[in-house]
Short mmCIF file of C-alpha atoms and ligand atoms in Angstrom, two decimals:
data_model
loop_
_atom_site.label_atom_id
_atom_site.label_comp_id
_atom_site.label_asym_id
_atom_site.label_seq_id
_atom_site.Cartn_x
_atom_site.Cartn_y
_atom_site.Cartn_z
CA UNK A 1462 3.49 -17.90 -45.32
CA UNK A 1463 4.25 -18.88 -41.75
CA UNK A 1464 8.05 -18.93 -40.76
CA UNK A 1465 7.82 -19.35 -36.73
CA UNK A 1466 5.42 -20.94 -34.31
CA UNK A 1467 5.79 -19.39 -30.60
CA UNK A 1468 5.12 -20.91 -27.76
CA UNK A 1469 3.29 -19.31 -24.60
CA UNK A 1470 2.75 -20.38 -21.30
CA UNK A 1471 0.10 -18.99 -19.84
CA UNK A 1472 -3.55 -17.77 -21.49
CA UNK A 1473 -4.68 -15.21 -20.25
CA UNK A 1474 -5.35 -11.51 -21.76
CA UNK A 1475 -1.38 -11.21 -22.19
CA UNK A 1476 -0.94 -14.15 -23.65
CA UNK A 1477 -3.78 -13.03 -26.14
CA UNK A 1478 -2.46 -9.41 -26.64
CA UNK A 1479 0.81 -11.21 -27.59
CA UNK A 1480 -1.36 -14.23 -29.69
CA UNK A 1481 -3.04 -11.05 -31.09
CA UNK A 1482 -0.28 -9.13 -32.41
CA UNK A 1483 2.04 -12.57 -33.31
CA UNK A 1484 -0.65 -12.67 -36.10
CA UNK A 1485 0.15 -9.52 -37.43
CA UNK A 1486 4.09 -10.48 -38.06
CA UNK A 1487 2.86 -13.69 -39.76
CA UNK A 1488 4.12 -15.64 -36.01
CA UNK A 1489 2.47 -19.19 -34.95
CA UNK A 1490 0.94 -19.14 -31.13
CA UNK A 1491 0.32 -22.31 -29.14
CA UNK A 1492 -0.94 -20.94 -26.10
CA UNK A 1493 0.46 -23.68 -23.11
CA UNK A 1494 -2.16 -23.11 -20.16
CA UNK A 1495 -3.91 -24.88 -17.11
CA UNK A 1496 -6.76 -23.49 -17.24
CA UNK A 1497 -9.07 -24.60 -19.45
CA UNK A 1498 -11.43 -21.58 -19.72
CA UNK A 1499 -7.80 -19.89 -20.96
CA UNK A 1500 -9.50 -16.68 -22.64
CA UNK A 1501 -6.07 -16.38 -24.95
CA UNK A 1502 -8.14 -18.88 -26.16
CA UNK A 1503 -9.74 -17.05 -28.10
CA UNK A 1504 -6.90 -15.55 -30.29
CA UNK A 1505 -4.25 -18.15 -29.97
CA UNK A 1506 -4.17 -20.64 -33.50
CA UNK A 1507 -3.54 -23.72 -30.40
CA UNK A 1508 -4.11 -23.90 -27.11
CA UNK A 1509 -3.32 -27.06 -25.08
CA UNK A 1510 -4.73 -27.24 -21.96
CA UNK A 1511 -2.35 -29.34 -19.83
CA UNK A 1512 -0.94 -29.25 -15.81
CA UNK A 1513 2.51 -27.14 -15.57
CA UNK A 1514 4.18 -29.72 -14.62
CA UNK A 1515 2.41 -32.42 -16.26
CA UNK A 1516 5.70 -33.33 -18.19
CA UNK A 1517 4.35 -35.02 -21.67
CA UNK A 1518 2.05 -32.45 -22.68
CA UNK A 1519 5.15 -30.35 -21.51
CA UNK A 1520 7.26 -32.66 -24.27
CA UNK A 1521 4.13 -32.33 -26.43
CA UNK A 1522 3.68 -28.27 -26.74
CA UNK A 1523 8.41 -28.50 -27.00
CA UNK A 1524 7.45 -30.14 -30.34
CA UNK A 1525 5.21 -27.97 -32.15
CA UNK A 1526 6.71 -24.89 -31.27
CA UNK A 1527 10.73 -22.85 -32.53
CA UNK A 1528 10.69 -20.51 -29.18
CA UNK A 1529 9.24 -20.50 -26.52
CA UNK A 1530 8.14 -17.64 -23.98
CA UNK A 1531 5.63 -17.06 -21.02
CA UNK A 1532 3.47 -14.30 -19.99
CA UNK A 1533 3.03 -15.23 -16.66
CA UNK A 1534 5.66 -15.37 -14.09
CA UNK A 1535 4.64 -17.73 -12.08
CA UNK A 1536 6.00 -20.95 -13.85
CA UNK A 1537 7.67 -23.34 -11.69
CA UNK A 1538 11.44 -23.14 -12.58
CA UNK A 1539 11.35 -26.82 -13.56
CA UNK A 1540 9.19 -26.72 -16.63
CA UNK A 1541 10.77 -23.65 -18.28
CA UNK A 1542 14.81 -25.02 -17.54
CA UNK A 1543 13.14 -28.71 -19.30
CA UNK A 1544 11.20 -26.82 -22.33
CA UNK A 1545 15.05 -25.03 -22.39
CA UNK A 1546 16.51 -27.77 -23.51
CA UNK A 1547 14.71 -28.65 -26.08
CA UNK A 1548 14.37 -25.69 -27.71
CA UNK A 1549 15.17 -21.83 -26.83
CA UNK A 1550 12.83 -20.54 -23.55
CA UNK A 1551 13.14 -16.53 -23.41
CA UNK A 1552 13.46 -14.55 -21.08
CA UNK A 1553 16.08 -17.96 -19.88
CA UNK A 1554 14.15 -19.26 -16.83
CA UNK A 1555 17.42 -17.81 -14.53
CA UNK A 1556 15.62 -14.43 -15.18
CA UNK A 1557 12.14 -16.19 -14.20
CA UNK A 1558 13.39 -17.53 -11.46
CA UNK A 1559 15.50 -14.90 -10.02
CA UNK A 1560 12.32 -12.16 -10.37
CA UNK A 1561 9.85 -14.56 -9.36
CA UNK A 1562 10.91 -14.64 -6.21
CA UNK A 1563 11.07 -11.21 -4.57
CA UNK A 1564 13.74 -10.85 -2.04
CA UNK A 1565 15.72 -12.62 -4.81
CA UNK A 1566 14.70 -10.20 -7.19
CA UNK A 1567 15.15 -6.91 -3.83
CA UNK A 1568 18.08 -8.50 -3.61
CA UNK A 1569 19.97 -8.53 -6.99
CA UNK A 1570 18.64 -4.91 -7.83
CA UNK A 1571 19.91 -3.53 -4.18
CA UNK A 1572 23.26 -4.56 -5.89
CA UNK A 1573 23.01 -2.94 -8.37
CA UNK A 1574 22.58 0.20 -6.50
CA UNK A 1575 19.22 1.01 -7.35
CA UNK A 1576 16.45 1.76 -4.66
CA UNK A 1577 13.94 -0.51 -3.39
CA UNK A 1578 11.87 0.07 -0.94
CA UNK A 1579 13.44 -1.19 3.12
CA UNK A 1580 12.89 -4.87 2.97
CA UNK A 1581 13.37 -8.08 4.99
CA UNK A 1582 12.92 -11.58 4.90
CA UNK A 1583 10.36 -13.44 7.55
CA UNK A 1584 10.07 -16.61 7.72
CA UNK A 1585 8.04 -16.82 11.27
CA UNK A 1586 5.49 -14.15 13.66
CA UNK A 1587 8.32 -14.67 15.85
CA UNK A 1588 10.90 -12.78 13.40
CA UNK A 1589 8.22 -9.46 12.71
CA UNK A 1590 8.79 -8.67 16.68
CA UNK A 1591 11.85 -6.93 16.72
CA UNK A 1592 11.37 -5.35 13.77
CA UNK A 1593 8.34 -1.95 14.52
CA UNK A 1594 11.21 0.62 12.47
CA UNK A 1595 9.01 -1.78 9.38
CA UNK A 1596 6.31 -0.87 10.45
CA UNK A 1597 3.69 0.90 8.78
CA UNK A 1598 4.60 -1.96 6.40
CA UNK A 1599 3.52 -4.53 4.49
CA UNK A 1600 4.30 -8.51 4.67
CA UNK A 1601 4.00 -9.81 1.06
CA UNK A 1602 4.64 -13.86 -0.04
CA UNK A 1603 8.11 -14.46 -1.64
CA UNK A 1604 6.42 -16.24 -4.93
CA UNK A 1605 3.03 -16.59 -6.58
CA UNK A 1606 2.12 -12.96 -5.72
CA UNK A 1607 -0.31 -10.85 -7.82
CA UNK A 1608 -2.61 -8.37 -7.83
CA UNK A 1609 -2.44 -7.55 -4.13
CA UNK A 1610 -2.87 -11.38 -4.30
CA UNK A 1611 -0.66 -13.00 -0.44
CA UNK A 1612 0.09 -9.58 1.00
CA UNK A 1613 -1.13 -8.17 4.77
CA UNK A 1614 -0.49 -4.77 5.24
CA UNK A 1615 0.02 -4.35 8.17
CA UNK A 1616 0.55 -1.09 11.35
CA UNK A 1617 1.37 -2.40 13.80
CA UNK A 1618 2.89 -5.21 15.79
CA UNK A 1619 -0.11 -6.42 17.30
CA UNK A 1620 -2.43 -6.92 14.48
CA UNK A 1621 -0.04 -9.40 13.43
CA UNK A 1622 -2.43 -12.56 15.72
CA UNK A 1623 -5.17 -11.64 13.88
CA UNK A 1624 -4.13 -11.87 10.11
CA UNK A 1625 -3.66 -15.86 10.24
CA UNK A 1626 -0.60 -15.72 8.57
CA UNK A 1627 0.08 -18.47 6.95
CA UNK A 1628 3.43 -19.30 7.87
CA UNK A 1629 3.63 -22.18 5.88
CA UNK A 1630 4.90 -20.00 3.12
CA UNK A 1631 7.58 -17.61 3.39
CA UNK A 1632 7.60 -13.72 3.10
CA UNK A 1633 9.23 -10.05 3.34
CA UNK A 1634 8.30 -7.18 5.16
CA UNK A 1635 8.56 -4.24 3.16
CA UNK A 1636 8.76 -0.95 5.09
CA UNK A 1637 5.89 1.10 3.38
CA UNK A 1638 6.42 4.13 0.82
CA UNK A 1639 4.42 7.08 0.87
CA UNK A 1640 4.09 7.26 -2.20
CA UNK A 1641 3.49 10.34 -4.13
CA UNK A 1642 2.90 8.07 -7.53
CA UNK A 1643 3.31 5.22 -9.33
CA UNK A 1644 5.00 4.66 -12.38
CA UNK A 1645 6.13 1.98 -14.59
CA UNK A 1646 9.18 1.74 -17.58
CA UNK A 1647 8.72 -0.65 -20.24
CA UNK A 1648 11.31 -1.44 -21.64
CA UNK A 1649 12.07 -4.20 -24.19
CA UNK A 1650 15.51 -5.65 -25.21
CA UNK A 1651 16.65 -7.42 -28.57
CA UNK A 1652 20.25 -8.37 -27.57
CA UNK A 1653 22.89 -6.65 -26.20
CA UNK A 1654 23.16 -2.03 -26.27
CA UNK A 1655 20.43 -3.12 -28.38
CA UNK A 1656 16.59 -1.57 -26.75
CA UNK A 1657 13.35 -0.03 -27.77
CA UNK A 1658 12.29 1.57 -24.65
CA UNK A 1659 9.04 3.82 -24.02
CA UNK A 1660 8.38 6.55 -22.08
CA UNK A 1661 7.44 5.96 -18.21
CA UNK A 1662 3.84 5.29 -17.53
CA UNK A 1663 1.61 6.60 -14.79
CA UNK A 1664 -0.50 4.23 -12.79
CA UNK A 1665 -2.90 4.54 -10.06
CA UNK A 1666 -3.60 1.76 -8.32
CA UNK A 1667 -6.89 0.86 -6.44
CA UNK A 1668 -6.60 -2.13 -3.09
CA UNK A 1669 -3.49 -2.59 -4.91
CA UNK A 1670 -4.86 -3.64 -8.23
CA UNK A 1671 -4.08 -1.26 -10.63
CA UNK A 1672 -6.67 0.90 -11.92
CA UNK A 1673 -5.46 3.40 -14.34
CA UNK A 1674 -2.75 3.75 -16.38
CA UNK A 1675 -1.80 7.10 -18.75
CA UNK A 1676 0.79 8.82 -20.03
CA UNK A 1677 2.74 11.10 -20.67
CA UNK A 1678 3.34 10.29 -17.25
CA UNK A 1679 3.37 13.55 -14.82
CA UNK A 1680 6.72 13.63 -13.38
CA UNK A 1681 10.18 16.25 -13.27
CA UNK A 1682 13.13 15.13 -16.14
CA UNK A 1683 14.55 14.00 -13.34
CA UNK A 1684 12.41 10.61 -12.66
CA UNK A 1685 11.79 10.36 -16.25
CA UNK A 1686 15.45 10.34 -16.96
CA UNK A 1687 16.54 7.77 -14.03
CA UNK A 1688 13.31 5.80 -14.04
CA UNK A 1689 14.80 4.94 -17.44
CA UNK A 1690 18.19 4.16 -16.86
CA UNK A 1691 17.62 2.15 -14.39
CA UNK A 1692 14.72 0.27 -16.35
CA UNK A 1693 18.31 -0.15 -18.98
CA UNK A 1694 20.85 -1.45 -16.57
CA UNK A 1695 18.75 -4.10 -15.28
CA UNK A 1696 17.21 -5.70 -18.69
CA UNK A 1697 21.63 -5.53 -19.28
CA UNK A 1698 22.76 -6.76 -16.50
CA UNK A 1699 19.88 -9.70 -17.05
CA UNK A 1700 21.27 -10.40 -20.34
CA UNK A 1701 17.04 -10.46 -20.67
CA UNK A 1702 15.63 -10.53 -24.96
CA UNK A 1703 11.98 -9.98 -24.59
CA UNK A 1704 9.51 -6.95 -23.16
CA UNK A 1705 10.28 -5.99 -19.81
CA UNK A 1706 8.66 -4.21 -16.83
CA UNK A 1707 9.58 -2.74 -13.87
CA UNK A 1708 7.02 -0.77 -11.76
CA UNK A 1709 8.45 2.64 -9.75
CA UNK A 1710 7.84 4.39 -6.38
CA UNK A 1711 7.92 7.77 -6.07
CA UNK A 1712 7.60 9.22 -2.15
CA UNK A 1713 6.42 13.00 -1.28
CA UNK A 1714 10.55 13.73 -1.60
CA UNK A 1715 10.05 13.03 -4.89
CA UNK A 1716 13.34 9.61 -4.15
CA UNK A 1717 12.71 6.67 -6.55
CA UNK A 1718 12.28 3.19 -5.81
CA UNK A 1719 12.06 0.61 -8.12
CA UNK A 1720 8.78 -1.55 -6.72
CA UNK A 1721 9.18 -5.03 -8.81
CA UNK A 1722 9.79 -5.94 -12.21
CA UNK A 1723 7.66 -8.00 -14.00
CA UNK A 1724 9.78 -10.20 -16.39
CA UNK A 1725 7.19 -9.78 -19.52
CA UNK A 1726 4.52 -8.02 -20.77
CA UNK A 1727 2.13 -5.68 -18.72
CA UNK A 1728 -1.09 -4.71 -17.79
CA UNK A 1729 -0.02 -0.29 -17.99
CA UNK A 1730 1.39 -1.16 -21.72
CA UNK A 1731 -1.29 -1.79 -22.84
CA UNK A 1732 -2.33 1.62 -24.46
CA UNK A 1733 1.16 1.21 -26.70
CA UNK A 1734 -1.23 -0.68 -28.33
CA UNK A 1735 -2.64 1.94 -29.74
CA UNK A 1736 -0.21 5.15 -28.69
CA UNK A 1737 3.28 4.12 -30.15
CA UNK A 1738 3.50 2.14 -34.01
CA UNK A 1739 4.89 -0.70 -32.36
CA UNK A 1740 3.16 -2.12 -28.77
CA UNK A 1741 4.91 -3.86 -25.66
CA UNK A 1742 3.47 -7.25 -27.30
CA UNK A 1743 4.48 -6.92 -30.78
CA UNK A 1744 8.21 -6.12 -29.73
CA UNK A 1745 7.98 -8.52 -27.65
CA UNK A 1746 7.96 -10.63 -29.71
CA UNK A 1747 10.76 -8.97 -32.54
CA UNK A 1748 12.49 -9.81 -29.79
CA UNK A 1749 11.97 -13.32 -29.15
CA UNK A 1750 11.86 -14.10 -32.26
CA UNK A 1751 14.58 -12.84 -33.94
CA UNK A 1752 12.54 -11.23 -36.11
CA UNK A 1753 13.30 -6.82 -37.15
CA UNK A 1754 13.89 -4.04 -34.22
CA UNK A 1755 11.91 -1.09 -35.33
CA UNK A 1756 12.48 2.54 -33.86
CA UNK A 1757 10.06 3.14 -31.63
CA UNK A 1758 7.80 6.07 -32.11
CA UNK A 1759 5.07 7.88 -30.28
CA UNK A 1760 2.19 9.05 -32.14
CA UNK A 1761 -0.10 9.63 -29.51
CA UNK A 1762 -1.02 10.07 -25.86
CA UNK A 1763 -3.27 7.68 -24.03
CA UNK A 1764 -5.20 7.06 -20.71
CA UNK A 1765 -5.95 2.92 -20.39
CA UNK A 1766 -8.68 2.54 -17.47
CA UNK A 1767 -8.88 -1.60 -16.47
CA UNK A 1768 -12.57 -2.57 -16.88
CA UNK A 1769 -12.61 -4.74 -13.14
CA UNK A 1770 -15.06 -6.99 -12.17
CA UNK A 1771 -18.66 -5.94 -13.08
CA UNK A 1772 -16.99 -2.78 -15.07
CA UNK A 1773 -17.58 -4.19 -17.91
CA UNK A 1774 -20.94 -5.48 -18.07
CA UNK A 1775 -21.42 -1.10 -19.10
CA UNK A 1776 -18.79 -1.51 -22.04
CA UNK A 1777 -20.36 -5.03 -22.67
CA UNK A 1778 -24.25 -3.74 -22.83
CA UNK A 1779 -24.22 -0.96 -25.02
CA UNK A 1780 -20.16 -0.61 -25.73
CA UNK A 1781 -20.97 3.40 -27.28
CA UNK A 1782 -17.07 4.63 -28.18
CA UNK A 1783 -15.63 7.42 -29.64
CA UNK A 1784 -13.50 7.63 -31.93
CA UNK A 1785 -10.41 7.70 -29.85
CA UNK A 1786 -12.02 5.66 -27.85
CA UNK A 1787 -10.97 2.12 -27.83
CA UNK A 1788 -12.34 -0.98 -25.24
CA UNK A 1789 -10.90 -4.56 -24.61
CA UNK A 1790 -13.03 -7.23 -23.97
CA UNK A 1791 -10.61 -10.47 -22.33
CA UNK A 1792 -13.90 -12.93 -22.74
CA UNK A 1793 -13.46 -14.11 -19.43
CA UNK A 1794 -16.58 -16.67 -18.79
CA UNK A 1795 -16.96 -15.47 -14.69
CA UNK A 1796 -17.02 -12.00 -14.17
CA UNK A 1797 -15.40 -11.49 -10.75
CA UNK A 1798 -14.81 -8.76 -8.09
CA UNK A 1799 -10.99 -8.06 -8.21
CA UNK A 1800 -10.27 -9.14 -11.91
CA UNK A 1801 -9.07 -7.75 -14.52
CA UNK A 1802 -11.91 -7.72 -17.42
CA UNK A 1803 -11.10 -5.80 -20.01
CA UNK A 1804 -10.22 -2.47 -20.39
CA UNK A 1805 -10.81 1.00 -22.30
CA UNK A 1806 -8.28 3.08 -24.13
CA UNK A 1807 -8.53 6.68 -24.79
CA UNK A 1808 -6.71 8.54 -27.02
CA UNK A 1809 -5.92 12.33 -25.70
P1 ADP B 120 1.50 -7.24 -7.08
O1 ADP B 120 3.42 -8.36 -7.63
O2 ADP B 120 0.41 -7.76 -6.69
O3 ADP B 120 1.87 -6.36 -8.08
P2 ADP B 120 3.37 -5.05 -5.47
O4 ADP B 120 3.95 -5.51 -4.58
O5 ADP B 120 3.94 -4.48 -6.88
O6 ADP B 120 2.43 -6.54 -5.89
O7 ADP B 120 2.04 -4.27 -4.93
C1 ADP B 120 1.32 -3.50 -5.87
C2 ADP B 120 0.23 -2.22 -5.21
O8 ADP B 120 0.69 -2.23 -4.05
C3 ADP B 120 1.94 -1.32 -5.31
O9 ADP B 120 1.62 -0.93 -6.61
C4 ADP B 120 1.52 -0.60 -4.55
O10 ADP B 120 0.00 0.21 -5.05
C5 ADP B 120 1.32 -1.22 -3.13
N1 ADP B 120 2.27 -1.15 -2.56
C6 ADP B 120 2.87 -2.04 -2.67
N2 ADP B 120 4.02 -2.58 -1.96
C7 ADP B 120 4.09 -1.23 -0.83
C8 ADP B 120 4.77 0.05 -0.43
N3 ADP B 120 6.05 -0.81 0.07
N4 ADP B 120 4.35 1.32 -0.29
C9 ADP B 120 3.94 1.66 -0.80
N5 ADP B 120 2.62 0.33 -1.40
C10 ADP B 120 2.75 -0.34 -1.80
MG1 MG B 121 2.71 -5.06 -8.88
#
């Protein structure tokens, strides 16, 4: 007996894992995605392939579902807003609009008296010239960036000409933090002061793409507590419903900075499928569908390794795993360089 149908915008691996979690809760999933080959079609109950601005298909989708969420933040705001008139969209569209714009996102975080990297808006090449103080830095597109896409590291002002930057887009320039570590905190908020929060996860990136995550993070108790407190403040201030991830930097002096907020389930939380009584995916489905909130409990420590590009081949060909190892293949049709193809979780 299925009671609820959850619509999910976006059909990548996060959509797949949300669908698997939903199935366990007897929630039916319909995925809407603009990619014909979206891997989540292998896991959901129904798949709709259309563009995110295709009004007719969007209405058809809304008619079929009870509640709508998204696994990908770069959905046009107008689409979320239209959908929200027909069925409830959670997290609410205004949250997505704020967070999908790096400048608005950072302004919001600073207003909460939470530290971010130093940043400045850049609209054209000339804007960068007086900004020596922000170098070495990273120029980032204000919207549509992920996995390091739309980012240009800049050490010196003379490099700007060589980079061939498309100034039809908007950017921010961020001062580079001398990183000691990166961590993330995942929280699922069900309502006012009602949330489940995972402990900080320690992350390692390669070429700006997440490569490795582990719990426990090797950090002091002050950073452990501060990162959780900041994640709670952000979720409460946004009146967020669902799972959210806050990515943090820790510099060489143990200062904590918020890097960015992901208004969705997050790659660093894949290990929660195997380490906790309730995964980040199940918690998201529980929160957006108003299902029961269950007290979170960690059962294992673990590490997770992202299988990027051809890394997947070895496991596809010979998935010889120990009892404490869990291999996930996202079933993407094409192997591409820098593309997340699967992951391996190893319980400790
Ligand atoms: P994306 O939206 O692509 O995840 P991020 O802003 O999180 O973009 O950047 C990806 C990664 O690049 C970060 O996790 C970090 O490793 C590195 N990075 C980004 N900005 C900075 C910065 N200001 N200082 C140091 N490292 C950074
Ligand atoms: Mg990031």
